[in-house]
């Protein structure tokens, strides 16, 4: 059974491109355009092997999302990656403190992305 | 164009509009952190998207913009009118670059590129020379590798890497499995030997099953460099103790490692020997060398110097976190959430239209099924079709709701229009927007842009007086143009108002007479004269400016609004201001209708405009008003109006309709009940037909016409006016000839 | 209201717009011929979408008489023009053989379906280009610009209609606007 990766990003461009890469690599992809939507889906019991979220989103941001997800029993130990950029290094620690497993630095190549996923997926 | 690029373009245009809105707000109000954050985020997302689709020219330019905005956000650059103007120009430029992308050109044409270069030069004044500093904050690898090379001593004989790792206790809670790292490590090379250290494991009673207490000493053979190995542990490096010694490291490096690791030095030494990192001899020699005080002091110094650095880093992050948290809190306004929600799903508009079309067909065939069921007389079938009808109705409402959008986005576009136009004219004008959250059908919104643009420009150009005149009239220096929207009995009302000079009634009258629109002795109210500006060929602009006086008159605006089944009227007080009031149906697709029959024909009256139905009490013939509970209700007989033959039935009914506060009756033969009406446009042949708003298909397959209540009411109202105040000579626009037959009998 | 003849489902806009008729190798043109008030007319086959029985017509009030009304053509509302009324102000009398020919009219980038009422549909004919005469300057009793040419078929003349002119939405809608009954001010007196 293929692993399900849950992508959260307010940029439709990112959602579409990343899910295309993941889909091609054989993963199932679940998408959400905001942290609020993501939480709603997770609360509804979406089966997720890995969550990848953007940090900078309108409304609830990625860090708050990570904190909330870690409160959900089913997702306490699931890997969570966040998307960040070179200029946002300072937020890495914040996101890690919130419970993130790791990060992907944008712009990332498909290989970077898939390698990182391979690292964190069980 | 591929779907991804199309998505990027669509998204970027939305973001650009948001960015522009934010910038205009910045110019007017204080530099709220949330606003600056939003502007930055828009630029940031566009840049990111451009990177994804590999559109380098957009990415490069937006990157510069983003950097400047980042510094504004950090408070390094103060907000100034100059900055906002340049940023607005940058928005335009990014828009132009998107245009280049849409056109499929590989690079911007010369003039666009030149524009970009000019903007880059302007952005240079807020240069981002120290923008790199922050990027190095994460360079914790640097001291580590320096430490490796800085130490002295003999080289050990081992030819493999040595990796020593102690995971942080929280690694599991971070969603990571220590084994993941080891497994991933094997993608780089081969683990020669590995020793697991569980020394940190507390007594069972104190042990937390969710914590990790493990460490590993690994001999690792690989062609990869140190950076690559380190990257494997990137995600846990801050929480774990990681030491990587390259092949042929100096013996002292291992000794330093032993010192730094938490376990007992002798035990570690044994382990290192056991896994083959060191030979016993090397270990012994090293331990002896360690006795030299300088070396120990050196090591101590270094680790001592490193700790505070880490603390400083953490300290910096803590400060940043507060700043960020505050900004985030402010961002969490209702409005932002709405934007976030509206972004949840993106659907191509034509897919949605297709769905609405299908729902329309579903409604029609549902109606036909219901009809057959009723004819069959089978009660079970009738019951099941009425359940089906209710469901279809719900689906219809839900589907139409999908296409409802807030008008705010359309309104906000005018911030820029008003700003630029007022500057050009040397006027100080503010745009006040209210009711931006009012929803209406997307297809209506799309067609509103042009007429609204015309009205707003008209208000800026001709409405608001020059500053000198305003001062003379005792008005505030700053003029106000208002955009407002609200729902009113099944319609949406959009108002474009200004506190300018209002319409010059006498000038309009004179012009209308000159153009032959009205007779010289026409007796008309101020409101009637004002509304003459919508007549074809009428333009009040005395001078042609490059803004609105381009020969396009208000008649075009009215035509556009009528094409949307709407109406427009103007209210004006000379010297005080004018307001254009547009009334539109909420949707162009499906409405609730009320079926009426006249002769063999069936008509649909939009249910929203139906007030009640009463039986017509014929007392005197030829009387076209009735007493509705003490109120004079004028009515039209559809049979006569539509020239429908056949015998008039003994009993007729009156459908009382209302629009914009006016009531009238429609006399029909039969009342046939409510009907979900899928609007089918009548097409270009009937574009000049007034009084009929469209058509629909009944359950029987027959076409029924939909009555345009506002247009019908306009006819009845003019009849009513004659009834209330019979004037000897009423002026009316030519083209609507004076109709003597409209004069009614005096009231009893 | 069943379809008598399904001529074709759709024609690419480009083709329908630029080429009113099919021309085979011999330079022949294909036409649908029909009779109207005992006169033979023809229209280029590429403009014809289908032919249906007359019926199910809904009258549209306040419109000139030559606009007979609208019909439901598989969910689309299509106007029906009374050609006889358009040509000569004589309303067509409905008979068993009265048909509606659904035509596709291309104006600019817009395509409309418009039905025309005819007394009887005859056949689809090939008329060689050599057998087509230019329209007479007078004497045809219908407007010269409505005629593309006069085709010779079995020793008789058939009037080849210029459908773009006959069914010009611009002209028809303008005519409707100045309809003598005046759509804007219908009779209200009782």
GROMACS .gro file of C-alpha atoms in nm, chain B residues 132-416:
model
  285
  254UNK     CA    1   2.287   3.752   0.347
  255UNK     CA    2   2.379   3.781   0.712
  256UNK     CA    3   2.074   3.601   0.837
  257UNK     CA    4   2.136   3.313   0.600
  258UNK     CA    5   2.452   3.220   0.780
  259UNK     CA    6   2.287   3.189   1.118
  260UNK     CA    7   2.257   2.818   1.067
  261UNK     CA    8   2.623   2.766   0.995
  262UNK     CA    9   2.684   2.555   1.302
  263UNK     CA   10   2.870   2.305   1.088
  264UNK     CA   11   3.151   2.548   1.044
  265UNK     CA   12   3.292   2.546   1.398
  266UNK     CA   13   3.257   2.169   1.411
  267UNK     CA   14   3.468   2.104   1.106
  268UNK     CA   15   3.714   2.366   1.220
  269UNK     CA   16   3.747   2.185   1.546
  270UNK     CA   17   3.834   1.871   1.355
  271UNK     CA   18   4.110   2.032   1.158
  272UNK     CA   19   4.234   2.250   1.436
  273UNK     CA   20   4.343   1.968   1.661
  274UNK     CA   21   4.687   1.823   1.647
  275UNK     CA   22   4.833   1.479   1.703
  276UNK     CA   23   4.909   1.169   1.501
  277UNK     CA   24   4.682   1.023   1.237
  278UNK     CA   25   4.495   0.705   1.324
  279UNK     CA   26   4.520   0.403   1.101
  280UNK     CA   27   4.147   0.354   1.040
  281UNK     CA   28   4.026   0.421   0.688
  282UNK     CA   29   3.657   0.461   0.770
  283UNK     CA   30   3.451   0.749   0.898
  284UNK     CA   31   3.355   0.747   1.257
  285UNK     CA   32   3.010   0.867   1.348
  286UNK     CA   33   2.912   0.910   1.704
  287UNK     CA   34   2.553   1.003   1.774
  288UNK     CA   35   2.343   1.040   2.087
  289UNK     CA   36   1.985   1.110   2.006
  290UNK     CA   37   1.787   1.367   2.198
  291UNK     CA   38   1.516   1.227   2.423
  292UNK     CA   39   1.248   1.403   2.216
  293UNK     CA   40   1.337   1.253   1.883
  294UNK     CA   41   1.032   1.025   1.881
  295UNK     CA   42   0.806   1.311   1.971
  296UNK     CA   43   0.944   1.492   1.668
  297UNK     CA   44   0.799   1.217   1.460
  298UNK     CA   45   1.140   1.068   1.385
  299UNK     CA   46   1.261   0.716   1.434
  300UNK     CA   47   1.634   0.683   1.516
  301UNK     CA   48   1.641   0.387   1.284
  302UNK     CA   49   1.532   0.611   0.998
  303UNK     CA   50   1.861   0.794   1.016
  304UNK     CA   51   2.059   0.473   1.014
  305UNK     CA   52   1.858   0.335   0.729
  306UNK     CA   53   1.905   0.655   0.535
  307UNK     CA   54   2.275   0.653   0.615
  308UNK     CA   55   2.306   0.328   0.425
  309UNK     CA   56   2.199   0.507   0.110
  310UNK     CA   57   2.531   0.692   0.129
  311UNK     CA   58   2.759   0.402   0.207
  312UNK     CA   59   2.811   0.097   0.421
  313UNK     CA   60   2.793   0.066   0.796
  314UNK     CA   61   3.103  -0.137   0.880
  315UNK     CA   62   3.037  -0.182   1.247
  316UNK     CA   63   2.786  -0.035   1.484
  317UNK     CA   64   2.758  -0.033   1.859
  318UNK     CA   65   2.439   0.070   2.035
  319UNK     CA   66   2.475   0.259   2.359
  320UNK     CA   67   2.187   0.246   2.601
  321UNK     CA   68   2.384   0.395   2.887
  322UNK     CA   69   2.143   0.687   2.916
  323UNK     CA   70   1.851   0.452   2.978
  324UNK     CA   71   1.718   0.521   3.328
  325UNK     CA   72   1.562   0.264   3.563
  326UNK     CA   73   1.245   0.110   3.435
  327UNK     CA   74   1.039   0.306   3.686
  328UNK     CA   75   1.169   0.638   3.556
  329UNK     CA   76   1.179   0.544   3.196
  330UNK     CA   77   0.945   0.726   2.962
  331UNK     CA   78   0.841   0.498   2.681
  332UNK     CA   79   0.802   0.796   2.451
  333UNK     CA   80   1.156   0.913   2.501
  334UNK     CA   81   1.465   0.799   2.325
  335UNK     CA   82   1.776   0.712   2.527
  336UNK     CA   83   1.989   0.557   2.257
  337UNK     CA   84   2.320   0.643   2.104
  338UNK     CA   85   2.534   0.482   1.835
  339UNK     CA   86   2.898   0.455   1.755
  340UNK     CA   87   2.929   0.379   1.387
  341UNK     CA   88   3.210   0.293   1.154
  342UNK     CA   89   3.101   0.403   0.815
  343UNK     CA   90   3.255   0.355   0.477
  344UNK     CA   91   3.152   0.597   0.208
  345UNK     CA   92   3.269   0.816  -0.074
  346UNK     CA   93   3.047   1.092   0.050
  347UNK     CA   94   3.194   1.398   0.216
  348UNK     CA   95   3.144   1.513   0.565
  349UNK     CA   96   2.874   1.760   0.469
  350UNK     CA   97   2.670   1.486   0.311
  351UNK     CA   98   2.696   1.264   0.615
  352UNK     CA   99   2.602   1.554   0.835
  353UNK     CA  100   2.301   1.622   0.621
  354UNK     CA  101   2.163   1.281   0.711
  355UNK     CA  102   2.139   1.402   1.067
  356UNK     CA  103   2.027   1.751   0.973
  357UNK     CA  104   1.687   1.713   1.131
  358UNK     CA  105   1.814   1.602   1.468
  359UNK     CA  106   2.143   1.784   1.483
  360UNK     CA  107   2.013   2.050   1.716
  361UNK     CA  108   1.885   1.793   1.961
  362UNK     CA  109   2.145   1.523   1.935
  363UNK     CA  110   2.514   1.503   2.001
  364UNK     CA  111   2.674   1.427   1.667
  365UNK     CA  112   3.041   1.383   1.600
  366UNK     CA  113   3.184   1.286   1.269
  367UNK     CA  114   3.547   1.203   1.227
  368UNK     CA  115   3.681   1.156   0.877
  369UNK     CA  116   3.901   0.860   0.786
  370UNK     CA  117   4.255   0.901   0.905
  371UNK     CA  118   4.158   1.148   1.168
  372UNK     CA  119   4.414   1.245   1.421
  373UNK     CA  120   4.424   1.047   1.735
  374UNK     CA  121   4.364   1.358   1.938
  375UNK     CA  122   4.036   1.405   1.758
  376UNK     CA  123   3.916   1.076   1.898
  377UNK     CA  124   4.033   1.171   2.240
  378UNK     CA  125   3.850   1.497   2.219
  379UNK     CA  126   3.545   1.300   2.113
  380UNK     CA  127   3.574   1.073   2.411
  381UNK     CA  128   3.591   1.374   2.634
  382UNK     CA  129   3.288   1.534   2.484
  383UNK     CA  130   3.070   1.227   2.497
  384UNK     CA  131   2.866   1.174   2.811
  385UNK     CA  132   2.970   0.815   2.875
  386UNK     CA  133   3.264   0.710   3.084
  387UNK     CA  134   3.592   0.767   2.902
  388UNK     CA  135   3.730   0.422   2.964
  389UNK     CA  136   3.413   0.252   2.846
  390UNK     CA  137   3.406   0.464   2.533
  391UNK     CA  138   3.767   0.391   2.468
  392UNK     CA  139   3.690   0.023   2.481
  393UNK     CA  140   3.401   0.061   2.245
  394UNK     CA  141   3.607   0.256   1.996
  395UNK     CA  142   3.869  -0.009   2.001
  396UNK     CA  143   3.608  -0.279   1.971
  397UNK     CA  144   3.447  -0.130   1.665
  398UNK     CA  145   3.782  -0.071   1.511
  399UNK     CA  146   3.798   0.304   1.522
  400UNK     CA  147   4.114   0.301   1.725
  401UNK     CA  148   4.373   0.047   1.814
  402UNK     CA  149   4.449  -0.009   2.176
  403UNK     CA  150   4.790   0.144   2.121
  404UNK     CA  151   4.646   0.456   1.970
  405UNK     CA  152   4.411   0.487   2.260
  406UNK     CA  153   4.679   0.453   2.517
  407UNK     CA  154   4.907   0.700   2.341
  408UNK     CA  155   4.627   0.941   2.315
  409UNK     CA  156   4.528   0.919   2.675
  410UNK     CA  157   4.884   0.989   2.768
  411UNK     CA  158   4.902   1.291   2.541
  412UNK     CA  159   4.581   1.423   2.688
  413UNK     CA  160   4.759   1.482   3.012
  414UNK     CA  161   4.921   1.786   2.851
  415UNK     CA  162   4.747   2.082   3.001
  416UNK     CA  163   4.754   2.307   2.694
  417UNK     CA  164   4.556   2.073   2.487
  418UNK     CA  165   4.289   2.030   2.751
  419UNK     CA  166   4.271   2.402   2.806
  420UNK     CA  167   4.240   2.458   2.435
  421UNK     CA  168   3.955   2.213   2.412
  422UNK     CA  169   3.786   2.359   2.713
  423UNK     CA  170   3.816   2.705   2.573
  424UNK     CA  171   3.666   2.606   2.250
  425UNK     CA  172   3.366   2.430   2.393
  426UNK     CA  173   3.329   2.716   2.634
  427UNK     CA  174   3.327   2.962   2.348
  428UNK     CA  175   3.079   2.756   2.154
  429UNK     CA  176   2.812   2.726   2.417
  430UNK     CA  177   2.739   3.095   2.443
  431UNK     CA  178   2.723   3.115   2.066
  432UNK     CA  179   2.447   2.858   2.076
  433UNK     CA  180   2.278   3.055   2.346
  434UNK     CA  181   2.306   3.368   2.143
  435UNK     CA  182   2.150   3.193   1.849
  436UNK     CA  183   1.869   3.063   2.059
  437UNK     CA  184   1.836   3.406   2.210
  438UNK     CA  185   1.804   3.560   1.868
  439UNK     CA  186   1.547   3.309   1.769
  440UNK     CA  187   1.347   3.381   2.079
  441UNK     CA  188   1.331   3.747   1.992
  442UNK     CA  189   1.229   3.669   1.638
  443UNK     CA  190   0.963   3.437   1.767
  444UNK     CA  191   0.796   3.709   1.968
  445UNK     CA  192   0.794   3.942   1.674
  446UNK     CA  193   0.654   3.674   1.451
  447UNK     CA  194   0.394   3.564   1.704
  448UNK     CA  195   0.264   3.917   1.742
  449UNK     CA  196   0.237   3.955   1.368
  450UNK     CA  197   0.063   3.623   1.339
  451UNK     CA  198  -0.194   3.717   1.601
  452UNK     CA  199  -0.283   4.033   1.416
  453UNK     CA  200  -0.309   3.844   1.093
  454UNK     CA  201  -0.569   3.616   1.236
  455UNK     CA  202  -0.849   3.855   1.157
  456UNK     CA  203  -1.175   3.731   1.024
  457UNK     CA  204  -1.096   3.874   0.685
  458UNK     CA  205  -0.777   3.680   0.651
  459UNK     CA  206  -0.951   3.364   0.747
  460UNK     CA  207  -1.209   3.424   0.483
  461UNK     CA  208  -0.939   3.465   0.225
  462UNK     CA  209  -0.781   3.146   0.347
  463UNK     CA  210  -1.110   2.963   0.317
  464UNK     CA  211  -1.181   3.099  -0.025
  465UNK     CA  212  -0.851   2.961  -0.136
  466UNK     CA  213  -0.922   2.612  -0.022
  467UNK     CA  214  -1.025   2.465  -0.351
  468UNK     CA  215  -0.947   2.601  -0.690
  469UNK     CA  216  -1.172   2.490  -0.969
  470UNK     CA  217  -1.158   2.599  -1.325
  471UNK     CA  218  -1.449   2.833  -1.385
  472UNK     CA  219  -1.572   2.641  -1.687
  473UNK     CA  220  -1.596   2.322  -1.485
  474UNK     CA  221  -1.819   2.505  -1.243
  475UNK     CA  222  -2.025   2.647  -1.525
  476UNK     CA  223  -2.061   2.299  -1.665
  477UNK     CA  224  -2.185   2.179  -1.327
  478UNK     CA  225  -2.438   2.461  -1.309
  479UNK     CA  226  -2.556   2.377  -1.661
  480UNK     CA  227  -2.600   2.016  -1.562
  481UNK     CA  228  -2.787   2.114  -1.248
  482UNK     CA  229  -3.007   2.326  -1.471
  483UNK     CA  230  -3.082   2.026  -1.690
  484UNK     CA  231  -3.144   1.821  -1.377
  485UNK     CA  232  -3.396   2.075  -1.255
  486UNK     CA  233  -3.574   2.071  -1.590
  487UNK     CA  234  -3.593   1.697  -1.620
  488UNK     CA  235  -3.685   1.673  -1.252
  489UNK     CA  236  -3.978   1.903  -1.318
  490UNK     CA  237  -4.084   1.691  -1.610
  491UNK     CA  238  -4.063   1.371  -1.406
  492UNK     CA  239  -4.267   1.533  -1.133
  493UNK     CA  240  -4.528   1.629  -1.387
  494UNK     CA  241  -4.558   1.275  -1.519
  495UNK     CA  242  -4.577   1.140  -1.167
  496UNK     CA  243  -4.865   1.371  -1.088
  497UNK     CA  244  -5.044   1.267  -1.405
  498UNK     CA  245  -4.995   0.901  -1.318
  499UNK     CA  246  -5.188   0.945  -0.995
  500UNK     CA  247  -4.961   0.691  -0.821
  501UNK     CA  248  -4.923   0.830  -0.472
  502UNK     CA  249  -4.599   0.645  -0.401
  503UNK     CA  250  -4.442   0.774  -0.718
  504UNK     CA  251  -4.560   1.125  -0.643
  505UNK     CA  252  -4.415   1.105  -0.296
  506UNK     CA  253  -4.082   0.985  -0.420
  507UNK     CA  254  -4.061   1.250  -0.690
  508UNK     CA  255  -4.137   1.522  -0.440
  509UNK     CA  256  -3.850   1.399  -0.223
  510UNK     CA  257  -3.640   1.408  -0.537
  511UNK     CA  258  -3.756   1.760  -0.612
  512UNK     CA  259  -3.651   1.880  -0.270
  513UNK     CA  260  -3.309   1.722  -0.314
  514UNK     CA  261  -3.270   1.875  -0.656
  515UNK     CA  262  -3.359   2.210  -0.507
  516UNK     CA  263  -3.090   2.170  -0.242
  517UNK     CA  264  -2.837   2.068  -0.503
  518UNK     CA  265  -2.932   2.367  -0.710
  519UNK     CA  266  -2.883   2.604  -0.419
  520UNK     CA  267  -2.555   2.443  -0.321
  521UNK     CA  268  -2.428   2.452  -0.678
  522UNK     CA  269  -2.520   2.814  -0.723
  523UNK     CA  270  -2.359   2.897  -0.391
  524UNK     CA  271  -2.033   2.759  -0.532
  525UNK     CA  272  -2.033   3.034  -0.785
  526UNK     CA  273  -2.107   3.311  -0.538
  527UNK     CA  274  -1.813   3.539  -0.476
  528UNK     CA  275  -1.770   3.845  -0.261
  529UNK     CA  276  -1.771   4.170  -0.444
  530UNK     CA  277  -1.491   4.303  -0.225
  531UNK     CA  278  -1.219   4.191  -0.461
  532UNK     CA  279  -1.380   4.381  -0.746
  533UNK     CA  280  -1.425   4.687  -0.527
  534UNK     CA  281  -1.067   4.679  -0.408
  535UNK     CA  282  -0.938   4.711  -0.760
  536UNK     CA  283  -1.069   5.063  -0.759
  537UNK     CA  284  -0.838   5.174  -0.480
  538UNK     CA  285  -0.566   5.190  -0.736
   0.00000   0.00000   0.00000
